mmCIF file of C-alpha atoms in Angstrom:
data_model
loop_
_atom_site.group_PDB
_atom_site.id
_atom_site.type_symbol
_atom_site.label_atom_id
_atom_site.label_comp_id
_atom_site.label_asym_id
_atom_site.label_seq_id
_atom_site.Cartn_x
_atom_site.Cartn_y
_atom_site.Cartn_z
ATOM 1 C CA UNK A 22 -50.120 64.895 -10.382
ATOM 2 C CA UNK A 23 -51.881 66.074 -13.496
ATOM 3 C CA UNK A 24 -52.194 63.798 -16.501
ATOM 4 C CA UNK A 25 -53.271 64.763 -19.986
ATOM 5 C CA UNK A 26 -55.225 62.902 -22.618
ATOM 6 C CA UNK A 27 -57.195 64.153 -25.590
ATOM 7 C CA UNK A 28 -58.592 61.036 -27.124
ATOM 8 C CA UNK A 29 -61.678 61.437 -29.294
ATOM 9 C CA UNK A 30 -63.079 57.976 -29.931
ATOM 10 C CA UNK A 31 -66.868 57.682 -29.637
ATOM 11 C CA UNK A 32 -68.779 56.437 -26.639
ATOM 12 C CA UNK A 33 -70.893 53.459 -27.712
ATOM 13 C CA UNK A 34 -74.432 54.460 -28.625
ATOM 14 C CA UNK A 35 -77.018 54.364 -25.871
ATOM 15 C CA UNK A 36 -79.629 51.681 -25.583
ATOM 16 C CA UNK A 37 -83.216 52.138 -24.438
ATOM 17 C CA UNK A 38 -83.690 52.227 -20.678
ATOM 18 C CA UNK A 39 -80.063 51.315 -20.074
ATOM 19 C CA UNK A 40 -79.231 54.001 -17.595
ATOM 20 C CA UNK A 41 -78.457 52.367 -14.273
ATOM 21 C CA UNK A 42 -75.039 52.599 -12.732
ATOM 22 C CA UNK A 43 -74.862 48.831 -12.323
ATOM 23 C CA UNK A 44 -75.602 48.360 -15.995
ATOM 24 C CA UNK A 45 -72.999 50.928 -16.889
ATOM 25 C CA UNK A 46 -70.476 49.291 -14.650
ATOM 26 C CA UNK A 47 -70.996 45.818 -16.068
ATOM 27 C CA UNK A 48 -70.577 47.228 -19.555
ATOM 28 C CA UNK A 49 -67.612 49.227 -18.385
ATOM 29 C CA UNK A 50 -65.803 46.116 -17.226
ATOM 30 C CA UNK A 51 -66.135 44.695 -20.696
ATOM 31 C CA UNK A 52 -65.009 47.985 -22.198
ATOM 32 C CA UNK A 53 -61.917 48.201 -20.050
ATOM 33 C CA UNK A 54 -60.147 45.440 -21.909
ATOM 34 C CA UNK A 55 -61.095 47.016 -25.230
ATOM 35 C CA UNK A 56 -60.296 50.615 -24.348
ATOM 36 C CA UNK A 57 -56.969 50.170 -22.596
ATOM 37 C CA UNK A 58 -54.998 49.659 -25.786
ATOM 38 C CA UNK A 59 -56.989 52.472 -27.461
ATOM 39 C CA UNK A 60 -56.272 55.063 -24.814
ATOM 40 C CA UNK A 61 -52.691 53.899 -24.663
ATOM 41 C CA UNK A 62 -52.392 54.860 -28.308
ATOM 42 C CA UNK A 63 -53.897 58.293 -27.550
ATOM 43 C CA UNK A 64 -51.477 59.282 -24.840
ATOM 44 C CA UNK A 65 -48.724 61.694 -25.767
ATOM 45 C CA UNK A 66 -46.108 60.015 -23.562
ATOM 46 C CA UNK A 67 -45.730 56.513 -22.188
ATOM 47 C CA UNK A 68 -49.262 55.462 -21.282
ATOM 48 C CA UNK A 69 -49.750 55.315 -17.520
ATOM 49 C CA UNK A 70 -50.586 51.909 -16.133
ATOM 50 C CA UNK A 71 -51.645 53.483 -12.879
ATOM 51 C CA UNK A 72 -53.839 56.423 -12.111
ATOM 52 C CA UNK A 73 -56.687 57.567 -14.320
ATOM 53 C CA UNK A 74 -57.027 57.329 -18.101
ATOM 54 C CA UNK A 75 -59.686 59.422 -19.826
ATOM 55 C CA UNK A 76 -61.030 58.817 -23.312
ATOM 56 C CA UNK A 77 -64.077 59.332 -25.547
ATOM 57 C CA UNK A 78 -64.605 62.864 -24.270
ATOM 58 C CA UNK A 79 -66.992 65.230 -26.040
ATOM 59 C CA UNK A 80 -69.212 68.186 -25.174
ATOM 60 C CA UNK A 81 -72.353 69.671 -26.666
ATOM 61 C CA UNK A 82 -72.510 73.058 -28.388
ATOM 62 C CA UNK A 83 -74.225 75.838 -26.418
ATOM 63 C CA UNK A 84 -74.551 79.619 -26.228
ATOM 64 C CA UNK A 85 -72.469 81.805 -23.962
ATOM 65 C CA UNK A 86 -74.152 81.953 -20.552
ATOM 66 C CA UNK A 87 -76.055 78.730 -21.220
ATOM 67 C CA UNK A 88 -75.469 75.146 -20.070
ATOM 68 C CA UNK A 89 -73.587 72.400 -21.903
ATOM 69 C CA UNK A 90 -73.079 68.737 -21.113
ATOM 70 C CA UNK A 91 -69.870 66.744 -21.429
ATOM 71 C CA UNK A 92 -69.394 62.993 -21.581
ATOM 72 C CA UNK A 93 -66.304 60.831 -21.212
ATOM 73 C CA UNK A 94 -64.958 57.496 -20.067
ATOM 74 C CA UNK A 95 -62.593 57.174 -17.094
ATOM 75 C CA UNK A 96 -60.494 54.095 -16.510
ATOM 76 C CA UNK A 97 -59.147 53.604 -13.013
ATOM 77 C CA UNK A 98 -55.909 51.742 -13.695
ATOM 78 C CA UNK A 99 -55.025 51.510 -10.005
ATOM 79 C CA UNK A 100 -55.363 48.442 -7.820
ATOM 80 C CA UNK A 101 -57.489 50.435 -5.377
ATOM 81 C CA UNK A 102 -60.821 52.175 -5.885
ATOM 82 C CA UNK A 103 -61.040 55.906 -6.377
ATOM 83 C CA UNK A 104 -63.820 58.487 -6.537
ATOM 84 C CA UNK A 105 -64.414 61.221 -9.074
ATOM 85 C CA UNK A 106 -65.025 64.148 -6.732
ATOM 86 C CA UNK A 107 -65.154 67.201 -8.959
ATOM 87 C CA UNK A 108 -64.624 68.880 -12.304
ATOM 88 C CA UNK A 109 -63.824 72.355 -13.576
ATOM 89 C CA UNK A 110 -63.329 74.128 -16.868
ATOM 90 C CA UNK A 111 -62.035 77.524 -17.905
ATOM 91 C CA UNK A 112 -65.081 77.962 -20.161
ATOM 92 C CA UNK A 113 -67.676 77.548 -17.398
ATOM 93 C CA UNK A 114 -68.270 79.239 -14.055
ATOM 94 C CA UNK A 115 -68.898 75.793 -12.581
ATOM 95 C CA UNK A 116 -68.817 72.152 -13.619
ATOM 96 C CA UNK A 117 -70.905 69.553 -11.788
ATOM 97 C CA UNK A 118 -71.256 65.797 -12.169
ATOM 98 C CA UNK A 119 -74.909 64.831 -12.553
ATOM 99 C CA UNK A 120 -76.815 61.678 -13.337
ATOM 100 C CA UNK A 121 -80.024 61.583 -15.357
ATOM 101 C CA UNK A 122 -82.618 59.072 -14.292
ATOM 102 C CA UNK A 123 -85.790 58.299 -16.198
ATOM 103 C CA UNK A 124 -88.723 56.622 -14.516
ATOM 104 C CA UNK A 125 -92.211 56.174 -15.935
ATOM 105 C CA UNK A 126 -91.625 58.784 -18.613
ATOM 106 C CA UNK A 127 -90.194 61.439 -16.274
ATOM 107 C CA UNK A 128 -86.522 62.410 -16.487
ATOM 108 C CA UNK A 129 -84.725 64.133 -13.670
ATOM 109 C CA UNK A 130 -81.161 64.838 -12.682
ATOM 110 C CA UNK A 131 -79.318 64.329 -9.455
ATOM 111 C CA UNK A 132 -75.967 65.893 -8.525
ATOM 112 C CA UNK A 133 -73.273 63.322 -7.769
ATOM 113 C CA UNK A 134 -70.598 64.694 -5.486
ATOM 114 C CA UNK A 135 -68.564 61.477 -5.529
ATOM 115 C CA UNK A 136 -68.684 58.649 -8.059
ATOM 116 C CA UNK A 137 -66.676 55.556 -7.174
ATOM 117 C CA UNK A 138 -64.646 53.660 -9.749
ATOM 118 C CA UNK A 139 -63.530 50.193 -8.670
ATOM 119 C CA UNK A 140 -59.947 49.012 -9.229
ATOM 120 C CA UNK A 141 -59.205 48.414 -12.918
ATOM 121 C CA UNK A 142 -62.766 49.371 -13.719
ATOM 122 C CA UNK A 143 -64.246 52.099 -15.894
ATOM 123 C CA UNK A 144 -66.856 54.785 -15.550
ATOM 124 C CA UNK A 145 -68.739 55.474 -18.763
ATOM 125 C CA UNK A 146 -70.613 58.768 -19.010
ATOM 126 C CA UNK A 147 -73.240 58.905 -21.682
ATOM 127 C CA UNK A 148 -76.468 60.520 -22.717
ATOM 128 C CA UNK A 149 -79.282 59.573 -20.358
ATOM 129 C CA UNK A 150 -76.869 58.715 -17.540
ATOM 130 C CA UNK A 151 -73.836 60.305 -15.916
ATOM 131 C CA UNK A 152 -72.613 63.539 -17.437
ATOM 132 C CA UNK A 153 -70.789 66.730 -16.514
ATOM 133 C CA UNK A 154 -72.840 69.923 -16.515
ATOM 134 C CA UNK A 155 -70.878 72.934 -17.718
ATOM 135 C CA UNK A 156 -72.740 75.837 -16.150
ATOM 136 C CA UNK A 157 -72.864 79.513 -17.107
ATOM 137 C CA UNK A 158 -70.532 79.187 -20.068
ATOM 138 C CA UNK A 159 -68.132 82.093 -20.401
ATOM 139 C CA UNK A 160 -68.115 81.751 -24.174
ATOM 140 C CA UNK A 161 -70.164 79.971 -26.827
ATOM 141 C CA UNK A 162 -69.219 76.387 -27.623
ATOM 142 C CA UNK A 163 -69.408 75.619 -31.327
ATOM 143 C CA UNK A 164 -68.966 72.354 -33.176
ATOM 144 C CA UNK A 165 -65.254 71.977 -33.917
ATOM 145 C CA UNK A 166 -64.088 73.805 -30.762
ATOM 146 C CA UNK A 167 -61.953 72.113 -28.143
ATOM 147 C CA UNK A 168 -62.372 73.010 -24.481
ATOM 148 C CA UNK A 169 -60.277 72.172 -21.404
ATOM 149 C CA UNK A 170 -61.807 70.099 -18.620
ATOM 150 C CA UNK A 171 -60.124 69.047 -15.395
ATOM 151 C CA UNK A 172 -61.311 66.065 -13.379
ATOM 152 C CA UNK A 173 -60.443 65.730 -9.686
ATOM 153 C CA UNK A 174 -60.165 62.429 -7.860
ATOM 154 C CA UNK A 175 -60.254 61.409 -4.213
ATOM 155 C CA UNK A 176 -56.637 60.231 -4.340
ATOM 156 C CA UNK A 177 -55.641 63.864 -4.785
ATOM 157 C CA UNK A 178 -54.777 63.624 -8.463
ATOM 158 C CA UNK A 179 -56.294 65.502 -11.383
ATOM 159 C CA UNK A 180 -56.582 64.779 -15.078
ATOM 160 C CA UNK A 181 -56.901 67.515 -17.670
ATOM 161 C CA UNK A 182 -58.729 66.570 -20.849
ATOM 162 C CA UNK A 183 -59.092 68.450 -24.116
ATOM 163 C CA UNK A 184 -62.719 67.936 -25.051
ATOM 164 C CA UNK A 185 -63.980 68.339 -28.623
ATOM 165 C CA UNK A 186 -67.377 69.987 -29.131
ATOM 166 C CA UNK A 187 -69.738 68.171 -31.445
ATOM 167 C CA UNK A 188 -73.447 67.584 -32.032
ATOM 168 C CA UNK A 189 -73.509 63.913 -31.012
ATOM 169 C CA UNK B 27 -105.234 27.042 -54.319
ATOM 170 C CA UNK B 28 -102.293 29.334 -55.031
ATOM 171 C CA UNK B 29 -104.722 32.249 -55.123
ATOM 172 C CA UNK B 30 -106.140 31.344 -51.729
ATOM 173 C CA UNK B 31 -102.644 31.110 -50.244
ATOM 174 C CA UNK B 32 -101.725 34.444 -51.822
ATOM 175 C CA UNK B 33 -104.809 36.149 -50.347
ATOM 176 C CA UNK B 34 -104.195 34.528 -46.969
ATOM 177 C CA UNK B 35 -100.587 35.754 -47.029
ATOM 178 C CA UNK B 36 -101.692 39.242 -48.042
ATOM 179 C CA UNK B 37 -104.156 39.210 -45.149
ATOM 180 C CA UNK B 38 -101.386 38.328 -42.710
ATOM 181 C CA UNK B 39 -99.145 41.059 -44.092
ATOM 182 C CA UNK B 40 -101.895 43.668 -44.010
ATOM 183 C CA UNK B 41 -102.895 42.763 -40.483
ATOM 184 C CA UNK B 42 -99.319 43.624 -39.514
ATOM 185 C CA UNK B 43 -99.922 47.110 -40.864
ATOM 186 C CA UNK B 44 -102.990 48.076 -38.855
ATOM 187 C CA UNK B 45 -103.066 51.177 -36.727
ATOM 188 C CA UNK B 46 -101.210 49.434 -33.908
ATOM 189 C CA UNK B 47 -98.493 47.943 -36.066
ATOM 190 C CA UNK B 48 -97.594 50.821 -38.337
ATOM 191 C CA UNK B 49 -95.367 52.610 -35.871
ATOM 192 C CA UNK B 50 -91.901 51.795 -34.607
ATOM 193 C CA UNK B 51 -92.673 54.089 -31.678
ATOM 194 C CA UNK B 52 -95.371 53.386 -29.100
ATOM 195 C CA UNK B 53 -98.621 53.643 -31.084
ATOM 196 C CA UNK B 54 -101.479 55.667 -29.624
ATOM 197 C CA UNK B 55 -104.492 53.586 -30.522
ATOM 198 C CA UNK B 56 -106.972 54.996 -31.216
ATOM 199 C CA UNK B 57 -105.202 58.199 -32.275
ATOM 200 C CA UNK B 58 -106.052 61.092 -29.953
ATOM 201 C CA UNK B 59 -107.078 64.495 -31.358
ATOM 202 C CA UNK B 60 -104.889 67.256 -29.936
ATOM 203 C CA UNK B 61 -106.337 70.719 -29.376
ATOM 204 C CA UNK B 62 -104.724 73.561 -31.332
ATOM 205 C CA UNK B 63 -102.704 75.853 -29.074
ATOM 206 C CA UNK B 64 -101.254 79.196 -30.189
ATOM 207 C CA UNK B 65 -97.975 80.706 -29.033
ATOM 208 C CA UNK B 66 -96.667 84.233 -29.450
ATOM 209 C CA UNK B 67 -93.287 84.394 -31.193
ATOM 210 C CA UNK B 68 -90.578 86.965 -30.370
ATOM 211 C CA UNK B 69 -91.725 89.133 -33.307
ATOM 212 C CA UNK B 70 -95.286 89.110 -31.818
ATOM 213 C CA UNK B 71 -96.636 86.897 -34.610
ATOM 214 C CA UNK B 72 -98.408 83.714 -33.576
ATOM 215 C CA UNK B 73 -97.505 80.069 -34.123
ATOM 216 C CA UNK B 74 -100.331 77.553 -33.851
ATOM 217 C CA UNK B 75 -99.745 73.943 -32.897
ATOM 218 C CA UNK B 76 -102.698 72.642 -34.853
ATOM 219 C CA UNK B 77 -103.439 70.342 -37.771
ATOM 220 C CA UNK B 78 -101.804 71.125 -41.114
ATOM 221 C CA UNK B 79 -102.686 68.506 -43.774
ATOM 222 C CA UNK B 80 -99.607 66.677 -45.002
ATOM 223 C CA UNK B 81 -97.372 68.212 -42.338
ATOM 224 C CA UNK B 82 -96.802 65.982 -39.288
ATOM 225 C CA UNK B 83 -95.801 67.562 -35.997
ATOM 226 C CA UNK B 84 -93.001 66.308 -33.769
ATOM 227 C CA UNK B 85 -93.139 67.804 -30.280
ATOM 228 C CA UNK B 86 -90.885 67.657 -27.232
ATOM 229 C CA UNK B 87 -91.240 69.424 -23.884
ATOM 230 C CA UNK B 88 -88.054 70.446 -22.057
ATOM 231 C CA UNK B 89 -86.035 73.430 -20.853
ATOM 232 C CA UNK B 90 -82.945 75.150 -22.158
ATOM 233 C CA UNK B 91 -80.852 74.737 -18.976
ATOM 234 C CA UNK B 92 -81.143 70.976 -19.462
ATOM 235 C CA UNK B 93 -77.702 69.598 -20.409
ATOM 236 C CA UNK B 94 -78.563 65.991 -21.235
ATOM 237 C CA UNK B 95 -82.057 64.800 -22.150
ATOM 238 C CA UNK B 96 -83.182 67.866 -24.133
ATOM 239 C CA UNK B 97 -80.001 68.297 -26.203
ATOM 240 C CA UNK B 98 -79.966 64.555 -26.883
ATOM 241 C CA UNK B 99 -83.515 64.739 -28.207
ATOM 242 C CA UNK B 100 -82.906 67.742 -30.457
ATOM 243 C CA UNK B 101 -79.649 66.267 -31.727
ATOM 244 C CA UNK B 102 -81.598 63.100 -32.555
ATOM 245 C CA UNK B 103 -84.081 65.213 -34.538
ATOM 246 C CA UNK B 104 -81.177 66.527 -36.540
ATOM 247 C CA UNK B 105 -80.327 62.959 -37.481
ATOM 248 C CA UNK B 106 -83.986 62.252 -38.287
ATOM 249 C CA UNK B 107 -84.121 65.271 -40.546
ATOM 250 C CA UNK B 108 -80.960 64.261 -42.368
ATOM 251 C CA UNK B 109 -82.310 60.753 -42.822
ATOM 252 C CA UNK B 110 -85.573 62.012 -44.345
ATOM 253 C CA UNK B 111 -83.874 64.348 -46.795
ATOM 254 C CA UNK B 112 -86.173 66.743 -48.622
ATOM 255 C CA UNK B 113 -89.278 65.068 -47.168
ATOM 256 C CA UNK B 114 -88.255 66.538 -43.811
ATOM 257 C CA UNK B 115 -89.241 69.990 -45.072
ATOM 258 C CA UNK B 116 -92.865 68.971 -44.429
ATOM 259 C CA UNK B 117 -92.206 67.982 -40.820
ATOM 260 C CA UNK B 118 -92.731 70.551 -38.045
ATOM 261 C CA UNK B 119 -90.137 69.912 -35.321
ATOM 262 C CA UNK B 120 -91.216 71.856 -32.232
ATOM 263 C CA UNK B 121 -89.547 72.274 -28.833
ATOM 264 C CA UNK B 122 -91.832 73.673 -26.107
ATOM 265 C CA UNK B 123 -90.281 74.887 -22.864
ATOM 266 C CA UNK B 124 -91.756 73.830 -19.537
ATOM 267 C CA UNK B 125 -89.677 76.579 -17.887
ATOM 268 C CA UNK B 126 -91.135 79.770 -19.378
ATOM 269 C CA UNK B 127 -89.884 81.804 -16.427
ATOM 270 C CA UNK B 128 -86.261 81.457 -17.559
ATOM 271 C CA UNK B 129 -86.866 80.542 -21.192
ATOM 272 C CA UNK B 130 -88.302 83.598 -22.892
ATOM 273 C CA UNK B 131 -89.706 83.173 -26.417
ATOM 274 C CA UNK B 132 -86.385 84.476 -27.769
ATOM 275 C CA UNK B 133 -84.326 82.057 -25.651
ATOM 276 C CA UNK B 134 -86.515 79.113 -26.695
ATOM 277 C CA UNK B 135 -86.232 80.099 -30.344
ATOM 278 C CA UNK B 136 -82.436 80.426 -30.216
ATOM 279 C CA UNK B 137 -82.143 77.105 -28.411
ATOM 280 C CA UNK B 138 -84.086 75.172 -31.041
ATOM 281 C CA UNK B 139 -82.374 76.917 -33.949
ATOM 282 C CA UNK B 140 -79.010 76.026 -32.522
ATOM 283 C CA UNK B 141 -79.686 72.486 -33.724
ATOM 284 C CA UNK B 142 -81.391 73.325 -37.017
ATOM 285 C CA UNK B 143 -82.599 76.609 -38.433
ATOM 286 C CA UNK B 144 -86.008 75.053 -39.155
ATOM 287 C CA UNK B 145 -86.602 73.756 -35.623
ATOM 288 C CA UNK B 146 -89.173 75.840 -33.766
ATOM 289 C CA UNK B 147 -88.671 76.776 -30.111
ATOM 290 C CA UNK B 148 -91.757 77.976 -28.250
ATOM 291 C CA UNK B 149 -92.331 79.564 -24.874
ATOM 292 C CA UNK B 150 -95.859 80.402 -23.802
ATOM 293 C CA UNK B 151 -97.251 82.386 -20.933
ATOM 294 C CA UNK B 152 -98.300 80.413 -17.855
ATOM 295 C CA UNK B 153 -101.883 79.614 -19.023
ATOM 296 C CA UNK B 154 -100.686 78.578 -22.500
ATOM 297 C CA UNK B 155 -97.955 76.375 -21.049
ATOM 298 C CA UNK B 156 -100.397 74.759 -18.642
ATOM 299 C CA UNK B 157 -102.945 74.161 -21.398
ATOM 300 C CA UNK B 158 -100.558 72.454 -23.804
ATOM 301 C CA UNK B 159 -98.937 70.381 -21.056
ATOM 302 C CA UNK B 160 -102.361 69.156 -19.975
ATOM 303 C CA UNK B 161 -103.333 68.343 -23.567
ATOM 304 C CA UNK B 162 -100.225 66.200 -24.064
ATOM 305 C CA UNK B 163 -100.242 64.759 -20.556
ATOM 306 C CA UNK B 164 -96.870 66.308 -19.758
ATOM 307 C CA UNK B 165 -95.663 66.877 -16.194
ATOM 308 C CA UNK B 166 -92.859 69.077 -14.898
ATOM 309 C CA UNK B 167 -91.567 69.921 -11.436
ATOM 310 C CA UNK B 168 -88.852 72.171 -10.102
ATOM 311 C CA UNK B 169 -86.076 70.596 -8.083
ATOM 312 C CA UNK B 170 -83.358 72.141 -6.031
ATOM 313 C CA UNK B 171 -80.092 72.786 -7.806
ATOM 314 C CA UNK B 172 -76.845 74.497 -6.874
ATOM 315 C CA UNK B 173 -76.009 78.189 -6.804
ATOM 316 C CA UNK B 174 -74.463 77.798 -10.255
ATOM 317 C CA UNK B 175 -77.211 75.730 -11.875
ATOM 318 C CA UNK B 176 -80.222 77.400 -10.297
ATOM 319 C CA UNK B 177 -83.253 75.161 -10.005
ATOM 320 C CA UNK B 178 -83.460 71.990 -12.082
ATOM 321 C CA UNK B 179 -86.637 70.788 -13.773
ATOM 322 C CA UNK B 180 -87.869 67.202 -13.866
ATOM 323 C CA UNK B 181 -90.084 66.707 -16.882
ATOM 324 C CA UNK B 182 -91.787 64.199 -19.122
ATOM 325 C CA UNK B 183 -89.219 63.232 -21.711
ATOM 326 C CA UNK B 184 -91.043 61.441 -24.494
ATOM 327 C CA UNK B 185 -91.350 62.772 -28.043
ATOM 328 C CA UNK B 186 -94.876 63.086 -29.472
ATOM 329 C CA UNK B 187 -95.795 62.444 -33.097
ATOM 330 C CA UNK B 188 -98.973 64.160 -34.313
ATOM 331 C CA UNK B 189 -100.163 63.510 -37.853
ATOM 332 C CA UNK B 190 -101.260 66.188 -40.278
ATOM 333 C CA UNK B 191 -104.879 65.747 -39.172
ATOM 334 C CA UNK B 192 -103.932 66.813 -35.658
ATOM 335 C CA UNK B 193 -104.132 63.345 -34.103
ATOM 336 C CA UNK B 194 -101.507 62.075 -31.680
ATOM 337 C CA UNK B 195 -100.447 58.767 -33.228
ATOM 338 C CA UNK B 196 -97.224 57.689 -31.489
ATOM 339 C CA UNK B 197 -94.867 58.338 -28.562
ATOM 340 C CA UNK B 198 -91.117 57.845 -28.267
ATOM 341 C CA UNK B 199 -89.901 57.426 -24.669
ATOM 342 C CA UNK B 200 -86.464 58.891 -23.979
ATOM 343 C CA UNK B 201 -83.857 56.354 -25.043
ATOM 344 C CA UNK B 202 -85.811 55.213 -28.108
ATOM 345 C CA UNK B 203 -83.496 55.022 -31.089
ATOM 346 C CA UNK B 204 -83.930 57.992 -33.418
ATOM 347 C CA UNK B 205 -84.388 55.637 -36.355
ATOM 348 C CA UNK B 206 -87.852 54.731 -35.011
ATOM 349 C CA UNK B 207 -89.097 58.313 -35.378
ATOM 350 C CA UNK B 208 -87.466 58.594 -38.805
ATOM 351 C CA UNK B 209 -89.174 55.424 -39.990
ATOM 352 C CA UNK B 210 -92.583 56.495 -38.677
ATOM 353 C CA UNK B 211 -92.315 59.940 -40.235
ATOM 354 C CA UNK B 212 -91.336 58.369 -43.550
ATOM 355 C CA UNK B 213 -94.573 56.368 -43.425
ATOM 356 C CA UNK B 214 -96.650 59.465 -42.677
ATOM 357 C CA UNK B 215 -95.099 61.634 -45.377
#
């Protein structure tokens, strides 16, 4: 099953040193109640009350051949947990889920091959935390463009998102 | 009596504006003189990171394959510049790569200009890169990546503010709100 959503509401601004998954998750629980009606309004058909709902997607501008980063929020509307297991885009040779961690002034990234989302919980990607690396871009991404991005989940389903490109 | 109270109040207010309290970022107290370091630009001219009276320097060390921390920082600078308006013309915003092997001077320049045509992107040779990283206390290390990403680079991610006299006066750890840098620059300008 492939779902579509192209919502463009903003991810809440980041706070200092607020990058841990547990912190994101606790915020995400609060966001779920707020975002559900928002993403429902963004869907083109009847909003799904099961499966995955994606909102607040955006990607950074970058040159052809370079690397961009994309951010989004995923709501797992199911009564069972699911994992985000992969991503792909027609504008990049590869797309990988990574997490930035900053410790004592040093920032580094770690690839995440599977990111769990609890039942009726949300996963919030944002600057300084989880993000999707769009590698070896096949064309330049400019502010105002929209790019396709497909997310794959452990339940076997995929969600395709139209992601706007913007500075922040 | 009123005069005494007024002077006492002024003293309290002024003490809040000493070298430690004048920055929204993390103040470097006492300010630390930074050595001038010259880079060669793609057109073979040189660009010196040294003191220029009245022109503060904002510096960040990163790499152009970085999809998150580095773009966030340069996008924040764009907001800082917009906030400062015309005063921002006196600020030198400089991105220095810690990955000169992949980031040639031309790549570094294009990367910085992607955010603002006045942002400067610099890539030095190995000795130059090592010298400036040591001067600013910056660390970087390669980490394994995938076939698509190539190696990743862990790196110090704070922004440095150097005043026009060439003294490092404040730091902004990654995650600091961009308004802090804007406010501190406004005080320096």
